[in-house]
Amino acid sequence: MEKVDSTRKKNEKVAIFASFLQRLSERELPLVCYYATGQPFSETSGKKVQFGWSSFTNVVHQLTNRTNADLRGFYRENADFGSLIEFALVKRKPQPKALETYFGQADKTELTIEGINEYLTNIASYKGKGSLKAKKNQLLQLLRHSSPLEAKYIARIITSDTRTGFRGGLLLDAIASAFGRKNKTVRYAYMVLSDVGEVALVAKDHKIDLLAIKPRIFQPLRSMLATKAESIEDALNTYKNLICEPKIDGFRAQFHIGRKECRLYSRNLEDVTHAFPEILTSLPERLRKELAPSILDGEVVALVDGRPVFFQDLLTRIQRKRDIQISVESTPCYYYVFDILFHHDKSLLNSPLKARKALLQTLIPDLPHIIKMEYYVLEKDVDIQTQLQKAIQNGSEGLMLKDPTSNYQAGKRGKGWLKLKVTLPTLDLAIVGAEWGHGRRTGWLSNYHLAAKDRQEFEVIGKTFKGLTDTEFGQLTEQLQELEIAKEPYGISVQPKIVVEVEFDNIQESSKYPSGMALRFARIKRIRNDKNVDEVDTIETVRKLYQEQLQRQKRADKT
Ligand code: AMP
């Protein structure tokens, strides 16, 4: 990775890594692919290492005899965990004699890829009481076997830091180059399998036709995403005719129907079956057996008096893991099916949407908690505005406009689907700092520093304490403290991990922030636990919105 990082040229990065991948055994290959993207395990495995700043630095302190203040200082200079650890190990102070005896001499046998995996698997396996101590101990042992340079990358993997300069796309190209495959076919395999390690293994096996790989039951695919339609005219000009559905504000979920059981997966590939028992039990056994194996795509929505309730309630259910029955009674959830991706061993990804919709109509009857999403096929001259108003009146966010001829592009924000909303645009931003509240908000971290992404960095473009409930302030305070990097005069700076969707009145020019822009009257619409920091909007998007706003103002001034 150090060699990959040493060049900025994409082709060189790919070539260096491809030749490394060729030398690996079948056991090492998938592991290296996860590590290269800054992940300890496959995203579909559901396994997590979970280390907060304080536990991690505690271990580094034990290893290096450096104080917390030293470590925070190093972090400020290096701005990532990996470099912090490398630096701290290089600058370690001798341990007191007693501690050296307690830890014993570090075993200097070479650290292998499989050896690292063993440690990480152990760390992820500890649960419940006493688990933190056991985890810290394993991490300590792992780092004691590592050189400072190895420790740098291990730390990045454990904290899922994506700064390795080798994100998914480039890695897929390296896999293609290593095993003489076309980039396009490797990307296709990744869309279907969602597991970069497995993709490397199948790419290596020349008996396998990558384009013939089918979705697999209980292995979630990445969801197809929609592009923002700038206007109704934009949507009409894009397609000849279109399938129009309400865009309901819920939680994206893939429904996998097996012969013996069903599972629901989030957009982040997380298994969320436990959270929605009313949806699972709504599918009668006989029908389940008839449908199996099938994969459906849809949106989970909580309805009260027939109207969708705030999306945050759904996320609370997923996190809570207990007392779900109470929520089932107060805010029952429904699965609105809008697509089918796999049925009876046949991949439907390359079938046109029109055909997938037709199949859905024949297969799925309306059930108490599973409902087929209503849709209309609109011709060019039909009034989308009327449909839009109707959807809004029924509590939807807007419309989804889909090309009937489009195939299912897993993981892509293609032109096949457009989303049309009437509300002002929102931005997904990362929280990078927080201030302690005053008055009613005393005791909470309640004024959040919101940042957009500028390449690998995060740039603050606004602050807000508006939009959250007291419970959410409480939850965020706990989460943010776990992510604390340093105490600041205003409060704390934190690792960018929490994503929030932010509404605002407009964007202003401002000398306060390096981007030269600031959000006016920002407020948090919701916490996006379903998104990760890779999905945060970029400074470029903010700039584009600003330009659009200027155009609108100019037009308004003229009229
Ligand atoms: P956004 O999160 O704003 O990018 O919008 C895309 C999301 O809208 C999808 O991931 C779904 O969760 C949601 N959605 C709501 N209704 C639909 C629909 N009819 N078709 C597809 N996605 C929908």
XYZ file of C-alpha atoms and ligand atoms in Angstrom:
582
model
C 0.000 0.000 0.000
C 2.900 2.300 0.707
C 4.034 1.821 -2.918
C 0.501 2.455 -4.185
C 0.301 5.625 -2.087
C 3.665 6.828 -3.393
C 2.290 7.552 -6.855
C -0.581 9.785 -7.846
C -0.945 8.167 -11.251
C -3.934 5.848 -11.358
C -2.385 3.538 -13.967
C 0.721 3.056 -11.857
C -1.337 2.376 -8.737
C -3.318 -0.257 -10.618
C -0.208 -1.893 -12.091
C 1.622 -2.058 -8.743
C -1.334 -3.598 -6.998
C -2.191 -5.982 -9.837
C 1.260 -7.552 -9.702
C 0.906 -7.914 -5.913
C -2.504 -9.608 -6.252
C -1.037 -12.157 -8.668
C 1.394 -13.362 -6.035
C -1.221 -14.091 -3.360
C -2.687 -17.437 -2.347
C -6.437 -18.101 -2.568
C -6.770 -17.494 1.170
C -4.820 -14.252 1.115
C -6.394 -12.749 -2.002
C -9.838 -11.817 -0.607
C -8.335 -10.546 2.666
C -5.928 -8.223 0.865
C -8.822 -6.858 -1.196
C -10.775 -5.961 1.947
C -7.708 -4.411 3.569
C -6.914 -2.385 0.455
C -10.294 -0.651 0.684
C -9.807 0.021 4.403
C -12.204 -2.722 5.565
C -11.381 -5.544 7.978
C -13.963 -7.924 6.453
C -16.332 -8.272 3.545
C -19.130 -5.715 3.731
C -21.686 -8.488 3.392
C -20.301 -10.440 6.365
C -21.984 -8.220 8.952
C -18.820 -8.494 11.094
C -17.581 -5.308 12.750
C -14.456 -4.470 14.738
C -15.819 -1.310 16.433
C -13.141 0.651 18.243
C -13.729 4.201 19.493
C -10.999 6.835 19.736
C -10.602 6.415 23.496
C -10.182 2.606 23.437
C -7.792 2.833 20.545
C -5.600 5.536 22.030
C -5.629 3.670 25.304
C -3.936 0.736 23.563
C -1.480 3.013 21.780
C -0.678 4.641 25.103
C 0.128 1.223 26.594
C 2.344 0.390 23.647
C 4.229 3.622 23.310
C 4.086 5.110 26.790
C 2.899 8.339 25.169
C 0.267 10.415 26.969
C -3.177 11.153 25.599
C -2.127 14.773 25.082
C 0.900 13.599 23.037
C -1.349 11.409 20.925
C -3.832 14.207 20.272
C -0.897 16.380 19.256
C 0.340 13.694 16.839
C -3.170 13.364 15.462
C -3.376 17.096 14.759
C -0.084 16.894 12.858
C -0.978 13.756 10.902
C -4.777 13.895 10.718
C -5.334 10.167 10.502
C -5.206 7.256 12.890
C -2.779 5.261 10.768
C -0.126 7.941 10.630
C -0.720 8.744 14.297
C 0.115 5.182 15.279
C 3.093 4.908 12.982
C 4.449 8.147 14.398
C 3.739 7.188 18.010
C 5.472 3.826 17.566
C 8.523 5.451 16.032
C 8.585 7.977 18.869
C 7.698 5.502 21.597
C 9.152 6.087 25.038
C 10.701 3.196 26.937
C 8.151 1.365 29.093
C 8.651 1.225 32.840
C 10.392 -2.095 33.687
C 7.282 -3.488 35.387
C 5.156 -3.074 32.259
C 7.761 -4.677 29.980
C 7.713 -7.713 32.249
C 3.919 -7.734 32.301
C 3.599 -7.703 28.504
C 6.564 -9.982 27.886
C 8.857 -9.711 24.905
C 7.081 -9.120 21.619
C 7.227 -12.146 19.376
C 9.050 -10.913 16.312
C 7.901 -13.688 13.984
C 6.680 -12.180 10.751
C 3.108 -10.923 10.706
C 1.192 -12.670 7.921
C -1.983 -11.632 6.120
C -3.828 -14.603 7.554
C -2.376 -13.811 10.977
C -3.871 -10.312 10.834
C -7.211 -11.815 9.863
C -7.093 -14.104 12.888
C -6.598 -11.156 15.230
C -9.325 -9.092 13.554
C -11.765 -12.012 13.626
C -11.090 -12.475 17.333
C -11.627 -8.781 18.008
C -14.943 -8.813 16.136
C -16.125 -11.950 17.920
C -16.038 -10.556 21.469
C -19.488 -9.514 22.629
C -21.046 -8.356 25.894
C -19.468 -8.012 29.323
C -15.696 -7.876 29.408
C -15.506 -7.715 25.619
C -13.829 -4.316 25.490
C -10.944 -5.530 27.628
C -10.531 -8.634 25.483
C -10.675 -6.571 22.283
C -8.064 -4.131 23.560
C -5.828 -6.988 24.540
C -6.009 -8.541 21.072
C -5.291 -5.190 19.454
C -2.353 -4.703 21.759
C -0.947 -8.094 20.780
C -1.506 -7.408 17.102
C 0.249 -4.048 17.218
C 3.122 -5.460 19.240
C 3.838 -7.832 16.381
C 3.744 -5.036 13.822
C 6.363 -2.677 12.557
C 5.359 1.018 12.700
C 4.550 0.904 8.980
C 2.417 -2.234 9.329
C 0.677 -0.691 12.341
C -0.198 2.360 10.228
C -2.200 0.253 7.782
C -3.677 -2.020 10.445
C -4.987 1.069 12.248
C -6.542 2.347 9.037
C -8.245 -0.996 8.479
C -9.567 -1.153 12.031
C -10.977 2.356 11.893
C -12.280 1.754 8.341
C -10.305 4.755 7.157
C -10.711 5.126 3.429
C -7.589 7.251 3.057
C -5.585 4.434 1.552
C -5.922 6.092 -1.862
C -7.252 2.844 -3.256
C -11.005 2.978 -3.302
C -13.295 0.344 -4.790
C -13.117 1.390 -8.453
C -9.319 1.309 -8.690
C -9.127 -1.970 -6.844
C -11.570 -3.521 -9.321
C -9.346 -2.313 -12.156
C -6.323 -3.883 -10.443
C -8.219 -7.187 -10.125
C -9.094 -7.008 -13.823
C -5.504 -6.286 -14.786
C -4.090 -8.999 -12.480
C -6.226 -11.747 -13.940
C -6.578 -10.605 -17.565
C -10.237 -9.642 -17.321
C -12.074 -6.622 -18.793
C -12.685 -3.788 -16.289
C -16.348 -3.752 -17.241
C -16.912 -7.415 -16.476
C -15.160 -7.204 -13.099
C -17.328 -4.200 -12.190
C -20.397 -6.174 -13.188
C -19.348 -9.073 -10.942
C -18.898 -6.611 -8.068
C -22.360 -5.130 -8.616
C -23.877 -8.567 -8.307
C -21.734 -10.053 -5.532
C -21.031 -6.877 -3.436
C -17.971 -8.642 -2.034
C -14.683 -7.453 -3.492
C -12.770 -10.453 -2.098
C -15.082 -12.900 -3.759
C -14.890 -10.909 -6.978
C -11.094 -11.315 -6.955
C -11.464 -15.065 -6.507
C -13.950 -15.491 -9.337
C -11.891 -13.210 -11.612
C -8.876 -15.431 -10.991
C -10.821 -18.530 -11.964
C -10.894 -18.472 -15.756
C -13.540 -21.164 -15.923
C -16.048 -18.587 -14.653
C -17.847 -16.247 -17.066
C -18.183 -13.088 -14.982
C -21.102 -11.742 -16.989
C -23.058 -14.915 -16.263
C -22.836 -14.453 -12.482
C -26.296 -14.284 -10.968
C -27.464 -12.602 -7.798
C -27.434 -14.969 -4.839
C -30.026 -15.371 -2.212
C -28.942 -13.957 1.185
C -26.069 -12.068 -0.443
C -27.440 -8.518 -0.889
C -26.693 -6.550 -4.047
C -26.024 -2.850 -4.133
C -29.189 -0.828 -4.709
C -29.828 1.042 -7.926
C -30.011 4.767 -7.227
C -31.743 7.695 -8.884
C -30.393 10.881 -10.438
C -31.966 14.192 -9.449
C -34.256 15.546 -12.174
C -33.669 19.267 -12.460
C -37.225 19.891 -13.614
C -40.262 18.239 -15.132
C -39.038 19.269 -18.594
C -35.725 17.590 -17.830
C -37.533 14.332 -17.025
C -39.729 14.566 -20.125
C -36.756 15.219 -22.368
C -34.856 12.251 -20.976
C -37.349 9.495 -21.806
C -39.876 8.796 -24.527
C -42.390 7.542 -22.031
C -41.919 6.776 -18.395
C -42.992 4.765 -15.429
C -44.062 7.079 -12.666
C -44.221 6.060 -8.991
C -44.577 8.007 -5.751
C -41.267 8.571 -3.980
C -42.076 7.566 -0.462
C -39.901 8.548 2.430
C -38.880 5.323 4.069
C -36.039 2.885 4.318
C -34.672 1.077 1.263
C -34.683 -2.674 1.717
C -33.976 -5.766 -0.341
C -36.240 -8.690 0.419
C -34.592 -12.100 -0.076
C -37.067 -14.959 -0.182
C -35.616 -18.394 0.452
C -37.411 -21.716 0.787
C -36.921 -21.877 4.529
C -36.666 -18.223 5.511
C -36.696 -14.617 4.336
C -34.249 -11.805 5.075
C -34.300 -8.033 4.679
C -31.151 -6.032 3.908
C -30.535 -2.294 4.086
C -28.938 -0.149 1.414
C -25.674 -0.581 3.355
C -26.004 -4.371 2.927
C -26.770 -4.764 6.631
C -29.170 -7.530 7.698
C -32.171 -5.733 9.270
C -34.568 -8.697 9.350
C -34.945 -8.463 13.146
C -36.471 -4.986 12.941
C -39.532 -5.744 10.829
C -41.263 -8.917 12.057
C -44.669 -7.747 10.790
C -43.322 -7.670 7.206
C -41.706 -11.091 7.435
C -44.761 -12.794 8.895
C -46.979 -11.183 6.314
C -45.725 -13.587 3.634
C -47.636 -16.861 3.972
C -45.507 -20.019 4.009
C -47.120 -21.461 0.907
C -46.423 -18.324 -1.107
C -42.882 -18.120 0.221
C -42.178 -21.617 -1.048
C -43.711 -20.776 -4.417
C -41.658 -17.626 -4.804
C -38.359 -18.975 -3.488
C -35.729 -18.142 -4.450
C -36.518 -14.503 -5.273
C -35.034 -11.091 -4.543
C -37.311 -8.052 -4.367
C -36.438 -4.385 -4.076
C -38.591 -1.891 -2.216
C -39.061 0.645 0.533
C -40.053 0.001 4.144
C -42.461 2.672 5.345
C -44.016 3.243 8.747
C -47.628 4.367 8.410
C -49.812 5.983 11.019
C -53.377 6.788 9.941
C -52.357 5.928 6.389
C -49.558 8.532 6.219
C -45.814 7.869 6.255
C -44.230 8.876 9.556
C -40.797 10.320 9.989
C -38.028 8.141 8.667
C -35.982 8.471 11.864
C -38.493 6.190 13.631
C -37.458 3.359 11.321
C -33.778 3.791 12.087
C -34.501 3.786 15.815
C -36.211 0.420 15.357
C -33.174 -1.033 13.626
C -30.778 0.194 16.288
C -32.977 -0.728 19.216
C -32.923 -4.499 18.627
C -35.280 -4.857 21.647
C -38.879 -3.785 22.378
C -39.632 -4.035 18.690
C -43.088 -5.457 19.402
C -44.138 -2.153 21.018
C -43.132 -0.291 17.898
C -44.886 -2.875 15.686
C -48.111 -1.915 17.447
C -47.613 1.862 17.541
C -45.979 2.391 14.154
C -46.571 -0.652 11.937
C -44.296 -0.949 8.912
C -45.118 -1.895 5.353
C -42.923 -3.114 2.525
C -43.697 -1.356 -0.762
C -42.278 -3.560 -3.503
C -41.220 -1.750 -6.658
C -38.798 -4.156 -8.346
C -37.750 -7.779 -8.718
C -34.118 -8.694 -9.387
C -33.999 -12.465 -9.256
C -36.592 -15.203 -9.564
C -36.329 -18.992 -9.723
C -32.644 -19.016 -10.565
C -33.000 -16.364 -13.273
C -31.206 -13.037 -12.994
C -33.549 -10.211 -13.999
C -30.915 -7.477 -13.846
C -30.729 -7.256 -17.609
C -34.470 -7.503 -18.245
C -36.154 -4.173 -19.008
C -38.010 -2.562 -16.114
C -41.298 -2.993 -17.988
C -40.847 -6.774 -17.942
C -39.764 -6.816 -14.291
C -42.852 -4.816 -13.355
C -45.105 -7.186 -15.303
C -43.587 -10.162 -13.503
C -44.118 -8.514 -10.119
C -47.805 -8.025 -10.930
C -48.255 -11.735 -11.612
C -46.203 -12.988 -8.652
C -47.046 -10.805 -5.677
C -50.589 -10.437 -4.385
C -51.255 -7.597 -1.951
C -50.630 -8.846 1.574
C -51.264 -7.172 4.936
C -47.723 -5.699 5.196
C -46.369 -6.254 1.684
C -47.849 -3.982 -0.940
C -47.025 -3.519 -4.594
C -46.030 0.084 -5.245
C -48.644 1.732 -7.479
C -47.309 3.018 -10.777
C -48.475 4.678 -13.990
C -47.002 4.543 -17.447
C -47.007 8.153 -18.586
C -46.907 9.396 -22.140
C -45.018 12.581 -22.960
C -47.963 14.934 -22.854
C -49.418 13.744 -19.577
C -49.356 16.242 -16.789
C -46.620 15.126 -14.395
C -47.352 18.186 -12.296
C -50.760 16.716 -11.375
C -49.168 13.401 -10.391
C -46.573 15.274 -8.373
C -49.189 17.269 -6.441
C -51.186 14.085 -5.819
C -48.117 12.279 -4.501
C -47.275 15.181 -2.175
C -50.859 15.329 -0.864
C -50.621 11.616 -0.035
C -47.522 12.250 2.080
C -44.835 11.285 -0.476
C -41.678 13.284 -1.070
C -42.186 13.500 -4.810
C -42.052 11.192 -7.809
C -39.692 8.558 -9.149
C -39.609 8.589 -12.931
C -38.182 5.442 -14.472
C -37.262 4.461 -17.994
C -39.363 1.354 -18.854
C -36.557 0.036 -21.069
C -33.806 0.384 -18.445
C -32.056 -2.585 -16.868
C -31.284 -2.727 -13.124
C -27.948 -1.028 -12.570
C -26.965 -2.214 -9.114
C -24.991 0.384 -7.156
C -25.292 3.032 -9.841
C -26.887 6.444 -9.906
C -27.715 6.131 -13.576
C -30.143 7.948 -15.841
C -32.528 4.973 -15.744
C -34.256 6.424 -12.673
C -34.903 10.097 -11.992
C -36.196 11.548 -8.738
C -38.353 14.609 -8.799
C -38.992 16.447 -5.559
C -40.772 19.705 -4.883
C -38.859 20.509 -1.763
C -35.683 22.572 -1.786
C -32.553 20.521 -2.361
C -30.899 19.144 0.738
C -27.250 18.270 1.298
C -25.844 15.173 2.976
C -23.012 16.432 5.193
C -20.646 14.965 7.770
C -20.431 16.220 11.357
C -16.777 17.100 12.014
C -17.112 19.095 15.233
C -19.629 19.882 17.949
C -20.160 22.549 20.596
C -21.559 22.039 24.063
C -25.058 23.515 24.355
C -26.308 26.227 26.685
C -29.635 26.760 28.490
C -32.086 24.001 27.588
C -29.370 22.134 25.709
C -26.824 22.154 28.561
C -25.068 18.776 28.787
C -25.569 17.999 25.126
C -23.257 18.440 22.203
C -25.777 20.374 20.206
C -24.234 22.810 17.744
C -22.821 20.750 14.916
C -20.121 21.699 12.416
C -21.205 20.414 9.031
C -18.762 19.557 6.296
C -18.892 18.666 2.615
C -16.240 16.561 0.974
C -13.411 18.042 -1.018
C -11.502 15.056 -2.446
C -10.302 13.185 0.676
C -10.777 16.169 3.027
C -13.848 17.590 4.733
C -14.605 21.299 4.586
C -16.996 22.971 6.992
C -19.736 24.958 5.274
C -22.095 25.634 8.140
C -23.244 25.002 11.678
C -26.580 24.205 13.204
C -28.354 23.174 16.389
C -31.749 23.033 14.697
C -33.951 20.167 13.628
C -33.328 17.395 16.179
C -35.425 16.026 19.029
C -34.098 15.826 22.595
C -33.642 12.065 22.241
C -31.584 12.608 19.115
C -29.424 15.243 20.862
C -28.785 12.668 23.603
C -27.886 9.918 21.134
C -25.623 12.157 19.071
C -23.852 13.430 22.193
C -22.913 9.847 23.078
C -21.887 8.906 19.553
C -19.833 12.053 19.001
C -17.913 11.628 22.235
C -16.867 8.184 21.025
C -15.570 9.813 17.848
C -13.722 12.625 19.627
C -10.353 13.535 18.148
C -9.490 16.527 20.290
C -10.897 19.002 22.760
C -11.244 22.385 21.092
C -12.018 25.829 22.515
C -15.577 25.465 21.147
C -16.161 21.814 22.172
C -14.715 18.808 20.360
C -13.528 17.907 16.896
C -14.644 14.451 15.772
C -13.859 11.858 13.142
C -16.215 12.370 10.188
C -18.480 9.315 10.539
C -21.988 10.678 11.165
C -23.930 11.831 8.114
C -26.870 14.228 8.384
C -29.259 15.456 5.736
C -29.352 19.239 5.957
C -31.964 21.733 4.777
C -31.093 25.393 4.376
C -32.589 28.623 3.094
C -29.773 29.469 0.745
C -26.026 29.460 0.185
C -24.034 32.623 0.801
C -20.558 33.746 -0.073
C -18.546 33.820 3.119
C -14.952 34.403 4.133
C -15.521 32.362 7.291
C -14.798 29.013 5.628
C -12.050 28.007 3.159
C -14.611 27.018 0.483
C -15.861 30.627 0.484
C -19.441 29.421 0.947
C -21.723 29.049 3.937
C -25.214 27.638 4.432
C -27.750 30.142 5.691
C -30.258 28.895 8.278
C -29.108 25.301 8.083
C -31.220 22.718 9.929
C -30.887 18.961 10.199
C -33.694 17.177 8.411
C -32.601 13.788 9.648
C -29.638 11.742 10.763
C -28.639 9.431 7.893
C -27.378 6.359 9.745
C -28.047 4.480 6.522
C -25.381 6.475 4.678
C -21.653 6.427 5.213
C -19.202 9.296 4.823
C -18.316 8.253 1.294
C -21.788 9.404 0.321
C -21.438 12.930 1.700
C -22.061 15.662 -0.892
C -19.029 17.344 -2.388
C -17.975 20.980 -2.354
C -18.486 20.833 -6.107
C -22.179 20.018 -5.588
C -22.490 22.899 -3.122
C -20.886 25.208 -5.676
C -23.303 23.957 -8.346
C -26.302 24.607 -6.082
C -24.929 28.065 -5.404
C -24.649 28.800 -9.136
C -28.212 27.548 -9.692
C -29.413 29.762 -6.885
C -27.695 32.762 -8.521
C -29.404 31.941 -11.830
C -32.784 31.730 -10.109
C -32.188 35.068 -8.398
C -31.250 36.655 -11.729
C -34.416 35.303 -13.352
C -36.530 36.539 -10.426
C -34.914 39.991 -10.612
C -35.850 40.234 -14.301
C -39.533 39.436 -13.749
P -32.348 9.605 -2.318
O -32.118 8.859 -1.023
O -32.891 10.987 -2.144
O -31.157 9.509 -3.259
O -33.532 8.860 -3.124
C -33.460 7.524 -3.517
C -34.221 6.671 -2.529
O -35.639 6.910 -2.647
C -34.117 5.192 -2.781
O -32.908 4.657 -2.277
C -35.320 4.651 -2.046
O -34.977 4.423 -0.685
C -36.315 5.795 -2.062
N -37.552 5.525 -2.823
C -38.784 5.916 -2.443
N -39.700 5.563 -3.341
C -39.053 4.916 -4.349
C -39.472 4.320 -5.582
N -40.729 4.340 -5.976
N -38.515 3.754 -6.353
C -37.207 3.760 -5.982
N -36.760 4.312 -4.834
C -37.674 4.891 -4.021
